[in-house]
Amino acid sequence: MSLLELSNITKSFGAIHALQGVDLTIAPGEVVGLMGDNGAGKSTLMKIIAGNFPPTSGKIRIEGQDVAFSKPIDAREAGIEIVYQDLALCDNLTAAANVFLGRELRRKVGPFSMLDYPAMYQRAGELFAELKSETRPRDLVRQMSGGQRQAVAIARTRLSDPKLVLMDEPTAAISVRQVKEVLALIHRLKETGHAVILVSHRMPDVFDVCDRVAVLRRGTKVADKRIRDTTPEEVTGLIIGAIEAA
Amino acid sequence: MTDEPTDQELRRHPGRGPSDILDKEDHAAIDDSITSRQEVTGLGAVLRTQPFWVFVSLIALAAVMTVVSDAFMTERNIFNITRNMAFFGIMALGMSAVICTAGIDLSVGSLVGLSGIITGLIMQAGYGIGLGFLGCMTAAALVGLVNGVLVAYLRMPPFVVTLGMLSIVVSLARVVSNNQMIWDFGPDQDLFEWIGGGSILSVPNVVWILGVLTAVFWWVWRYSTWGRWVIAIGGNAHAARLAGIPVERMLVSVYVVCSLTAGLSAFLFVGYTGSVTNAMGFTWELTVIAATVIGGANLMGGVVFALGAPIGAALIELIRNSLILAGIPALWQQFFVGLFLILAVLLEQIRNRRGR
Ligand SMILES: Nc1ncnc2c1ncn2[C@@H]1O[C@H](COP(=O)(O)OP(=O)(O)O)[C@@H](O)[C@H]1O
Ligand SMILES: [Mg+2]
């Protein structure tokens, strides 16, 4: 049974048709690249899966069950975590505080329930170590580089054990070293049986970590191929429209 | 004849794309500079906060005044200063929460008048101090609730909402009081006046209350989920919402908390003065906001210090007291409060710019 099944998804923002009849299926543990030019509808599709807003029409099925997310928490509870393109972090909080935002660890002291700083610092430290990131749990996000912010956003998704991790342009605007770390993390997610949808502009990233690649052009899916059956040249042609569909 | 990597190369070296060649260097440099940066120690962190530096100027001003005026370092004068600042300090604690969410509450001053009048009317009618307190806090909570709902759910600008509320509340206080002064507080008059005006161990009761509340807020900002979420909303409300924090409900609660501190301050102040008119608290919001900002709150949101509220309020009261003792006409008082407010914000900006 497929983990996620989108059928005939449409999304309109007023007169803008961001998505038009998109079908997409993700098997458990599968890593799928989602490519397309700016404005093709990639982020919109990710946000629909993550429960940010509902599709205008179309069906979402998770493990065969129809779902309708009304808010991001619904998607999280269904086992879907997302790393947003703008990362959605609070600059004025520490790395650990951001990792645990909205699901802080607490401990009881008498009648009071208080934030458990030692536990959160420790767990965040472990997560950063797993990501081989030098991010320190106590550092303020405001003072961090793009790569470190990415590590914080990705560490957030690792708090629960999600079935599907959505990543929107995780390797845009970060250093070479950090790109390698992010790709290594995606490999690790795959090894541990997590499915991933990776939105990326970077051909090498997609061909390195993905099992399959889907291409969106102006809101329509124009290709969905296994990586071993395609080439970067073909995908580039599909993205820019030199190749109509494949 | 180009340096662009070929697709073959790209597939073998997945980290390497054309765009990386552009930003490889600066990002690597940022990464390295950050890795080598020292973590801020506990003391270093304190030294960087605005409340600390305002506290230092507080001590400096007090030292100067001790030398300049014999009347300054007397038990009587210190008692008066701390008591007078307490009413504003309590309200500044609540205002800090609102300002932390990048909001503002202009209605707190007139709310002091309304909730004071309501306390007076209830107690004058002989219902006792318990009901008087309850009525006072209920009125305050309702005003905060309306402010909060308009700001959070109808997405109206806090400045406009609370400015409108200021006007409405002033008018309500006049209507409810029928423009009369109240000085008869029924059977519990003595207890009521003791709570607001009395002292324990020669420290005014209101100062004890300010101390306890400051400690409570300190704990809340540091250790409670509510505090953490308010700070997160001030930092990035969008991120907070995506993280599942009920942003609207939190905002409403913040405005209610702010109004409750105004209600409490009113209850204590009426007891202290032993009478109440609907003009009580008029323009207090300016002093409270000034105290909050001098105490380190940032109007852009995301910054809050529990200790900043009493420290900011203390500095303002100290300025007032110093001017009187130095024989400078009281007419100059607002001038110096304004000057300090602008200086405090200016210093904060200079320190921020250097920190970047
Ligand atoms: N919230 C929104 N309101 C209006 N239009 C939107 C909104 N979000 C996206 N769009 C539009 O939908 C289209 C697809 O956007 P997006 O999904 O962000 O593309 P991509 O991520 O592939 O670059 C664009 O034309 C964009 O302007
Ligand atoms: Mg996008």
XYZ file of C-alpha atoms and ligand atoms in Angstrom:
630
model
C 0.000 0.000 0.000
C 1.337 3.442 -0.780
C 2.164 5.769 2.081
C 0.787 8.879 0.426
C -1.540 9.142 -2.514
C -2.543 12.459 -4.034
C -5.140 12.351 -6.749
C -6.244 15.139 -9.005
C -5.048 17.901 -6.677
C -5.990 21.426 -7.747
C -5.181 24.664 -5.973
C -6.226 28.139 -7.018
C -5.342 31.438 -5.377
C -8.007 33.639 -6.864
C -7.240 33.758 -10.570
C -3.880 31.990 -10.170
C -4.054 28.255 -10.768
C -1.043 27.090 -8.791
C -1.816 23.371 -9.229
C -3.962 21.672 -11.837
C -4.881 18.000 -11.483
C -1.692 16.710 -9.882
C -1.391 12.990 -9.014
C 1.507 11.783 -6.892
C 2.147 8.542 -5.042
C 4.849 7.915 -2.471
C 5.738 4.422 -1.263
C 6.983 3.869 2.308
C 10.688 4.675 2.569
C 10.842 6.172 -0.890
C 12.771 9.372 -1.637
C 11.152 11.415 -4.367
C 12.578 14.551 -5.912
C 10.100 17.273 -6.874
C 11.506 19.642 -9.456
C 10.232 22.556 -11.475
C 10.891 26.159 -12.342
C 10.093 29.032 -9.978
C 6.353 29.319 -9.562
C 5.686 25.803 -10.869
C 3.713 24.996 -7.715
C 6.204 22.922 -5.722
C 5.864 24.802 -2.448
C 2.101 24.909 -2.839
C 1.967 21.124 -3.215
C 4.184 20.648 -0.162
C 2.032 22.989 1.904
C -1.092 21.063 0.951
C 0.517 17.803 2.077
C 1.686 19.482 5.292
C -1.803 20.757 6.111
C -1.084 24.485 5.710
C -4.088 24.896 3.490
C -6.519 22.490 1.860
C -6.503 21.822 -1.880
C -9.242 23.516 -3.912
C -10.188 20.037 -5.067
C -8.679 16.561 -5.079
C -8.083 13.732 -2.624
C -5.291 12.976 -0.172
C -4.917 9.418 1.110
C -2.467 8.260 3.742
C -1.972 4.493 3.975
C -5.226 4.070 2.116
C -7.260 6.359 4.397
C -8.813 9.574 3.139
C -7.551 12.546 5.135
C -8.416 16.241 5.212
C -5.934 18.336 7.145
C -7.216 21.623 8.472
C -3.987 22.645 10.177
C -0.315 21.612 10.255
C -0.772 19.719 13.515
C -3.185 17.313 11.784
C -0.488 16.418 9.261
C 2.114 16.046 11.982
C -0.153 13.679 13.853
C -0.538 11.650 10.669
C 3.259 11.255 10.571
C 4.213 14.061 8.188
C 6.903 16.585 9.087
C 7.933 19.510 6.932
C 10.994 21.718 6.655
C 9.711 24.997 5.228
C 11.569 26.887 2.551
C 11.753 29.952 4.799
C 12.619 27.583 7.674
C 10.065 29.185 10.024
C 12.354 29.696 12.995
C 12.200 32.176 15.856
C 15.395 34.222 15.648
C 15.107 35.372 19.231
C 15.172 31.844 20.669
C 17.965 29.318 21.027
C 18.499 26.390 18.693
C 17.125 23.975 21.293
C 14.060 26.167 21.930
C 13.317 26.168 18.213
C 13.744 22.407 17.893
C 11.202 21.883 20.665
C 8.904 24.806 19.826
C 5.300 23.820 20.427
C 6.252 20.496 22.035
C 8.548 21.550 24.850
C 9.772 18.962 27.304
C 8.544 19.643 30.796
C 9.154 18.281 34.245
C 7.031 18.387 37.355
C 8.285 20.242 40.392
C 5.614 19.995 43.036
C 2.414 21.363 41.516
C 4.311 23.232 38.783
C 5.195 21.981 35.365
C 8.300 23.713 34.106
C 10.434 23.673 30.968
C 13.085 20.999 31.259
C 16.142 22.826 29.937
C 18.736 20.080 30.614
C 16.669 17.453 28.797
C 15.977 19.723 25.821
C 19.623 20.818 25.516
C 20.735 17.227 25.693
C 18.268 15.897 23.146
C 18.887 18.813 20.781
C 22.634 18.201 21.128
C 22.112 14.551 20.189
C 20.047 15.513 17.164
C 22.684 17.978 15.965
C 25.365 15.353 16.496
C 23.354 12.898 14.396
C 23.198 15.539 11.688
C 26.950 16.035 12.110
C 26.162 19.714 12.520
C 28.236 22.021 14.667
C 25.104 23.831 15.778
C 25.085 24.291 19.543
C 21.791 23.931 21.399
C 22.275 27.107 23.447
C 23.131 29.424 20.560
C 20.605 31.998 19.400
C 19.251 31.313 15.931
C 19.749 35.011 15.096
C 23.508 34.453 15.055
C 23.440 31.383 12.831
C 24.478 30.724 9.245
C 22.091 29.317 6.657
C 23.450 25.813 7.160
C 23.025 25.909 10.901
C 19.458 27.184 10.540
C 18.789 24.310 8.187
C 20.137 21.892 10.767
C 17.769 23.366 13.363
C 14.802 23.041 11.016
C 15.706 19.469 10.126
C 16.355 18.525 13.736
C 12.773 19.631 14.435
C 11.436 16.947 12.101
C 13.481 14.285 13.879
C 11.759 14.833 17.216
C 8.941 12.569 16.268
C 9.531 9.527 14.104
C 7.699 10.704 10.990
C 6.712 8.447 8.109
C 7.230 11.209 5.599
C 9.542 14.202 5.703
C 8.909 17.077 3.309
C 11.862 19.284 2.478
C 11.386 22.481 0.503
C 14.693 23.628 -1.001
C 16.822 22.487 1.929
C 20.051 23.043 0.040
C 19.351 26.494 -1.319
C 21.638 29.176 0.091
C 23.856 27.037 2.283
C 27.555 26.190 2.127
C 29.002 23.205 0.286
C 29.860 21.449 3.498
C 26.332 21.901 4.796
C 24.809 20.664 1.530
C 26.756 17.431 1.980
C 25.462 17.166 5.516
C 21.871 17.663 4.428
C 22.223 15.055 1.685
C 23.830 12.668 4.157
C 20.862 13.224 6.426
C 18.435 12.392 3.642
C 20.408 9.180 3.027
C 20.092 8.399 6.724
C 16.359 9.082 6.709
C 16.087 6.663 3.802
C 18.131 3.978 5.597
C 15.834 4.225 8.595
C 12.769 3.704 6.425
C 11.493 7.301 6.240
C 9.972 8.529 3.023
C 11.137 11.939 1.824
C 9.879 14.433 -0.726
C 12.749 16.690 -1.670
C 12.027 19.914 -3.499
C 15.209 21.117 -5.097
C 16.558 23.166 -7.951
C 19.827 21.309 -7.807
C 20.099 18.446 -10.245
C 23.077 16.807 -8.459
C 21.189 16.665 -5.149
C 18.200 14.972 -6.702
C 20.300 12.491 -8.661
C 22.345 11.718 -5.560
C 19.606 10.919 -3.058
C 16.311 10.315 -4.861
C 14.731 7.093 -6.106
C 12.324 8.963 -8.328
C 11.827 12.417 -9.727
C 8.577 14.213 -10.473
C 8.556 17.392 -12.538
C 5.977 20.172 -12.249
C 5.510 22.774 -14.942
C 3.022 25.608 -14.487
C 0.977 23.627 -12.009
C 0.849 20.368 -13.933
C 2.914 17.237 -13.418
C 4.744 16.612 -16.684
C 6.936 13.679 -15.656
C 7.346 11.072 -12.922
C 10.283 8.772 -13.572
C 12.660 6.523 -11.709
C 16.073 8.125 -11.429
C 17.759 5.217 -13.178
C 15.438 5.648 -16.169
C 16.224 9.310 -16.763
C 19.102 11.737 -17.076
C 19.762 15.262 -15.828
C 19.495 16.442 -19.442
C 16.007 15.020 -19.808
C 14.863 16.456 -16.487
C 16.263 19.870 -17.372
C 14.399 19.713 -20.676
C 11.193 18.839 -18.852
C 11.592 21.667 -16.339
C 12.143 24.364 -18.927
C 9.606 22.925 -21.358
C 12.019 21.933 -24.118
C 10.617 18.438 -23.645
C 6.821 18.560 -23.386
C 6.272 15.515 -21.153
C 7.786 12.144 -20.333
C 35.800 26.590 -22.497
C 33.898 27.200 -19.244
C 34.514 26.405 -15.604
C 30.978 25.086 -15.193
C 30.979 21.524 -13.959
C 29.524 19.049 -16.444
C 26.548 16.944 -15.544
C 28.852 13.945 -15.280
C 30.882 15.785 -12.688
C 27.779 16.930 -10.928
C 26.587 13.391 -10.552
C 29.887 12.287 -9.111
C 30.225 15.288 -6.795
C 26.716 15.974 -5.627
C 27.695 18.838 -3.359
C 28.966 20.909 -6.230
C 26.637 23.023 -8.334
C 27.078 26.248 -10.243
C 25.357 28.277 -7.548
C 27.735 26.970 -4.908
C 30.686 28.445 -6.675
C 29.116 31.840 -6.051
C 28.245 31.532 -2.411
C 30.665 28.825 -1.329
C 33.133 31.274 0.077
C 30.952 33.600 2.104
C 28.909 30.800 3.611
C 32.001 28.844 4.538
C 33.380 32.001 6.098
C 30.187 32.598 8.075
C 30.219 28.996 9.251
C 33.803 29.258 10.412
C 33.356 32.572 12.160
C 30.338 31.209 13.985
C 32.046 27.998 14.986
C 34.954 29.908 16.452
C 32.729 32.321 18.337
C 32.631 31.790 22.087
C 29.421 30.825 23.735
C 28.126 33.661 25.893
C 28.666 32.946 29.578
C 26.088 33.647 32.278
C 27.730 36.881 33.425
C 28.469 37.983 29.868
C 24.823 37.492 29.007
C 23.709 39.675 31.924
C 26.189 42.394 30.962
C 24.620 42.555 27.530
C 21.086 43.235 28.714
C 19.522 46.660 28.857
C 18.023 46.220 32.356
C 21.545 45.751 33.670
C 22.747 49.058 32.249
C 19.627 50.875 33.366
C 20.249 49.401 36.803
C 23.802 50.749 36.687
C 22.527 54.253 35.850
C 19.962 53.879 38.627
C 22.747 53.214 41.139
C 24.834 56.053 39.694
C 21.967 58.524 39.959
C 21.250 57.376 43.512
C 24.926 57.801 44.425
C 24.989 61.331 43.038
C 21.773 62.204 44.868
C 23.134 60.847 48.137
C 26.011 63.299 47.874
C 23.955 66.208 46.600
C 20.995 65.995 48.961
C 20.844 65.012 52.621
C 17.168 64.266 52.258
C 17.723 61.561 49.651
C 19.127 58.559 51.521
C 16.598 58.783 54.326
C 14.310 55.914 55.218
C 11.287 58.129 54.564
C 12.415 59.110 51.056
C 13.414 55.581 49.996
C 10.084 54.342 51.347
C 8.256 56.909 49.219
C 10.257 56.252 46.070
C 9.777 52.483 46.208
C 6.087 52.825 47.031
C 5.405 55.278 44.233
C 7.235 53.197 41.645
C 5.431 50.001 42.656
C 2.113 51.006 41.091
C 3.799 51.577 37.726
C 6.147 48.612 38.123
C 3.241 46.184 38.560
C 1.619 47.501 35.384
C 4.920 47.435 33.516
C 5.151 43.685 34.181
C 1.936 43.201 32.240
C 2.865 45.742 29.595
C 6.124 43.824 28.989
C 4.093 40.812 27.929
C 2.070 42.850 25.420
C 5.138 44.604 24.041
C 6.899 41.237 23.771
C 4.273 40.238 21.208
C 5.048 43.454 19.284
C 1.803 44.930 20.598
C 0.985 47.919 22.770
C -1.769 48.638 25.273
C -2.736 52.302 25.544
C -5.859 51.585 27.577
C -4.196 50.622 30.873
C -4.186 54.123 32.350
C -7.877 54.742 31.888
C -8.550 51.169 33.004
C -6.994 52.086 36.347
C -9.715 54.723 36.636
C -12.544 52.387 35.644
C -11.561 49.426 37.791
C -10.780 51.774 40.695
C -14.247 53.290 40.436
C -15.852 49.855 40.270
C -13.948 48.742 43.374
C -15.095 51.909 45.126
C -18.746 51.510 44.148
C -18.884 47.880 45.269
C -17.199 48.562 48.600
C -19.152 51.759 49.215
C -22.323 49.720 48.848
C -21.052 47.532 51.703
C -20.262 44.342 49.799
C -16.829 43.965 51.348
C -13.304 43.766 50.068
C -13.546 40.301 48.510
C -16.271 41.300 46.107
C -14.606 44.671 45.583
C -11.429 42.931 44.439
C -13.370 40.487 42.293
C -15.318 43.280 40.591
C -12.140 45.253 39.995
C -10.323 42.322 38.381
C -13.360 41.194 36.391
C -13.754 44.629 34.831
C -10.053 44.630 33.989
C -10.179 41.138 32.516
C -13.160 42.024 30.340
C -11.403 45.070 28.900
C -8.313 42.936 28.219
C -10.478 40.261 26.631
C -12.034 42.734 24.201
C -8.618 44.218 23.340
C -7.191 40.746 22.823
C -10.025 39.428 20.670
C -9.921 42.488 18.409
C -6.148 42.237 18.026
C -5.851 38.459 17.707
C -8.943 37.352 15.831
C -9.875 40.459 13.863
C -6.185 41.238 13.208
C -6.630 44.900 14.100
C -3.557 46.985 14.957
C -3.052 47.028 18.764
C -2.359 50.767 18.718
C -5.754 51.569 17.212
C -7.716 49.029 19.246
C -6.316 50.134 22.578
C -6.522 53.820 21.689
C -10.222 53.338 21.031
C -10.508 51.336 24.239
C -8.773 54.155 26.153
C -11.515 56.510 25.092
C -14.322 54.043 25.759
C -13.008 53.175 29.207
C -12.564 56.832 30.227
C -16.146 57.459 29.250
C -17.427 54.337 31.037
C -15.635 55.402 34.216
C -17.336 58.800 34.064
C -20.749 57.264 33.459
C -20.431 54.593 36.140
C -19.120 57.038 38.750
C -21.564 59.740 37.757
C -18.525 62.010 38.077
C -18.510 61.624 41.877
C -15.538 61.019 44.145
C -15.735 57.934 46.388
C -14.003 57.863 49.771
C -16.286 55.644 51.792
C -15.301 52.013 51.350
C -17.744 50.358 53.696
C -16.951 47.822 56.439
C -13.552 46.751 55.077
C -12.213 50.278 54.679
C -9.356 49.819 57.168
C -8.141 46.561 55.651
C -8.452 48.030 52.160
C -6.414 51.098 53.069
C -3.829 48.990 54.860
C -3.261 46.734 51.835
C -2.581 49.671 49.541
C -0.955 52.049 51.999
C 0.462 49.951 54.821
C 3.803 48.281 55.225
C 5.372 45.111 56.587
C 8.864 45.262 58.141
C 8.970 48.924 57.065
C 8.651 47.972 53.419
C 5.430 49.162 51.742
C 2.983 46.349 50.991
C 2.821 47.384 47.365
C 6.588 46.915 47.104
C 6.263 43.395 48.511
C 3.591 42.712 45.934
C 5.758 44.110 43.142
C 8.637 41.931 44.345
C 6.564 38.765 44.421
C 5.005 39.500 41.035
C 8.401 40.201 39.503
C 9.612 36.838 40.781
C 6.505 35.155 39.385
C 6.984 36.784 35.978
C 10.672 35.902 36.019
C 9.708 32.282 36.532
C 6.980 32.471 33.912
C 9.279 33.934 31.256
C 11.999 31.423 31.960
C 10.242 28.227 32.887
C 6.633 28.204 31.722
C 5.350 27.058 28.359
C 3.091 30.123 28.264
C 6.084 32.433 28.605
C 8.084 30.527 26.025
C 5.211 30.691 23.546
C 4.648 34.418 24.058
C 8.333 35.051 23.375
C 8.162 32.801 20.310
C 5.140 34.710 18.987
C 7.041 37.958 19.450
C 9.994 36.524 17.544
C 8.079 35.022 14.623
C 4.323 34.623 14.927
C 4.192 32.719 11.634
C 6.723 30.136 12.841
C 4.901 29.870 16.153
C 1.644 29.125 14.379
C 3.273 26.492 12.170
C 4.715 24.889 15.299
C 1.160 24.399 16.540
C 1.092 27.204 19.100
C -2.451 28.639 19.434
C -1.309 32.149 18.557
C -4.728 33.830 18.787
C -5.574 32.390 22.175
C -2.115 33.283 23.460
C -2.491 36.887 22.297
C -5.849 37.212 24.019
C -4.346 35.880 27.245
C -1.495 38.386 26.986
C -3.886 41.356 26.789
C -5.922 39.950 29.673
C -2.772 39.600 31.792
C -1.791 43.182 30.995
C -5.225 44.464 31.982
C -5.183 42.407 35.180
C -1.965 44.101 36.287
C -3.701 47.446 35.686
C -6.679 46.255 37.757
C -4.420 45.139 40.592
C -2.528 48.428 40.527
C -5.841 50.316 40.663
C -7.051 48.263 43.632
C -3.848 49.021 45.541
C -3.729 52.688 44.534
C -7.285 53.420 45.640
C -6.480 51.823 48.986
C -3.321 53.912 49.240
C -4.940 57.261 48.457
C -8.148 56.439 50.332
C -10.314 57.894 47.594
C -11.046 57.445 43.931
C -12.233 59.617 41.064
C -12.698 58.638 37.462
C -9.633 60.733 36.560
C -7.381 58.326 38.440
C -4.753 56.707 36.225
C -5.222 59.291 33.483
C -2.090 59.244 31.205
C -0.481 56.533 33.325
C -0.099 54.450 30.177
C 2.650 56.811 29.059
C 4.653 56.271 32.223
C 4.048 52.520 32.143
C 5.130 52.195 28.522
C 8.161 54.380 29.193
C 9.117 52.222 32.187
C 8.721 49.065 30.122
C 10.834 50.336 27.252
C 13.506 51.796 29.542
C 13.510 48.370 31.209
C 14.589 46.734 27.967
C 11.406 45.811 26.122
C 11.673 46.151 22.354
C 8.626 47.502 20.538
C 9.444 45.161 17.645
C 8.650 42.277 19.995
C 10.439 39.114 21.048
C 12.302 40.603 23.990
C 11.163 40.539 27.601
C 12.810 40.943 31.001
C 10.834 40.517 34.211
C 13.381 42.617 36.084
C 13.168 45.357 33.453
C 9.709 46.437 34.638
C 10.612 47.383 38.229
C 13.985 48.753 37.132
C 12.409 50.975 34.479
C 9.717 52.142 36.887
C 12.330 52.802 39.560
C 14.423 54.935 37.230
C 11.443 57.096 36.303
C 10.445 57.598 39.928
C 14.052 58.310 40.856
C 14.261 61.021 38.211
C 11.090 62.591 39.534
C 12.313 62.429 43.111
C 15.759 63.788 42.237
C 14.314 66.777 40.421
C 12.186 67.662 43.424
C 15.084 67.290 45.847
C 17.374 69.265 43.548
C 14.845 72.084 43.578
C 14.114 71.847 39.855
C 10.482 72.734 39.162
C 8.239 69.681 38.745
C 7.293 71.107 35.378
C 10.540 69.629 34.039
C 9.720 66.096 35.153
C 8.187 64.805 31.934
C 11.051 66.364 30.007
C 13.600 64.188 31.767
C 11.496 61.042 31.608
C 11.226 61.561 27.854
C 14.934 62.227 27.587
C 15.802 59.001 29.401
C 13.364 57.037 27.290
C 14.965 58.226 24.080
C 18.472 57.720 25.471
C 17.678 54.167 26.562
C 16.383 53.206 23.135
C 19.295 54.959 21.441
C 21.840 53.085 23.555
C 20.086 49.805 22.830
C 20.304 50.475 19.100
C 23.963 51.404 19.266
C 24.755 48.217 21.161
C 22.766 46.154 18.674
C 24.545 47.654 15.714
C 27.917 46.911 17.236
C 26.825 43.375 18.087
C 26.047 42.566 14.453
N -0.524 32.305 -0.770
C -0.546 32.560 -2.087
N -1.397 33.479 -2.591
C -1.431 33.740 -3.923
N -0.674 33.125 -4.830
C 0.202 32.203 -4.403
C 0.317 31.874 -3.005
N 1.273 30.926 -2.856
C 1.731 30.681 -4.101
N 1.096 31.439 -5.029
C 1.327 31.402 -6.484
O 1.220 30.057 -6.881
C 2.193 29.758 -7.843
C 3.055 28.603 -7.380
O 3.884 29.050 -6.301
P 4.866 28.099 -5.506
O 4.142 26.870 -5.123
O 5.464 28.902 -4.417
O 5.975 27.759 -6.597
P 7.420 27.086 -6.430
O 7.598 26.676 -5.020
O 7.408 25.944 -7.382
O 8.412 28.127 -6.846
C 2.960 31.047 -8.102
O 2.405 31.682 -9.218
C 2.721 31.836 -6.858
O 2.781 33.220 -7.124
Mg 9.034 27.280 -3.533
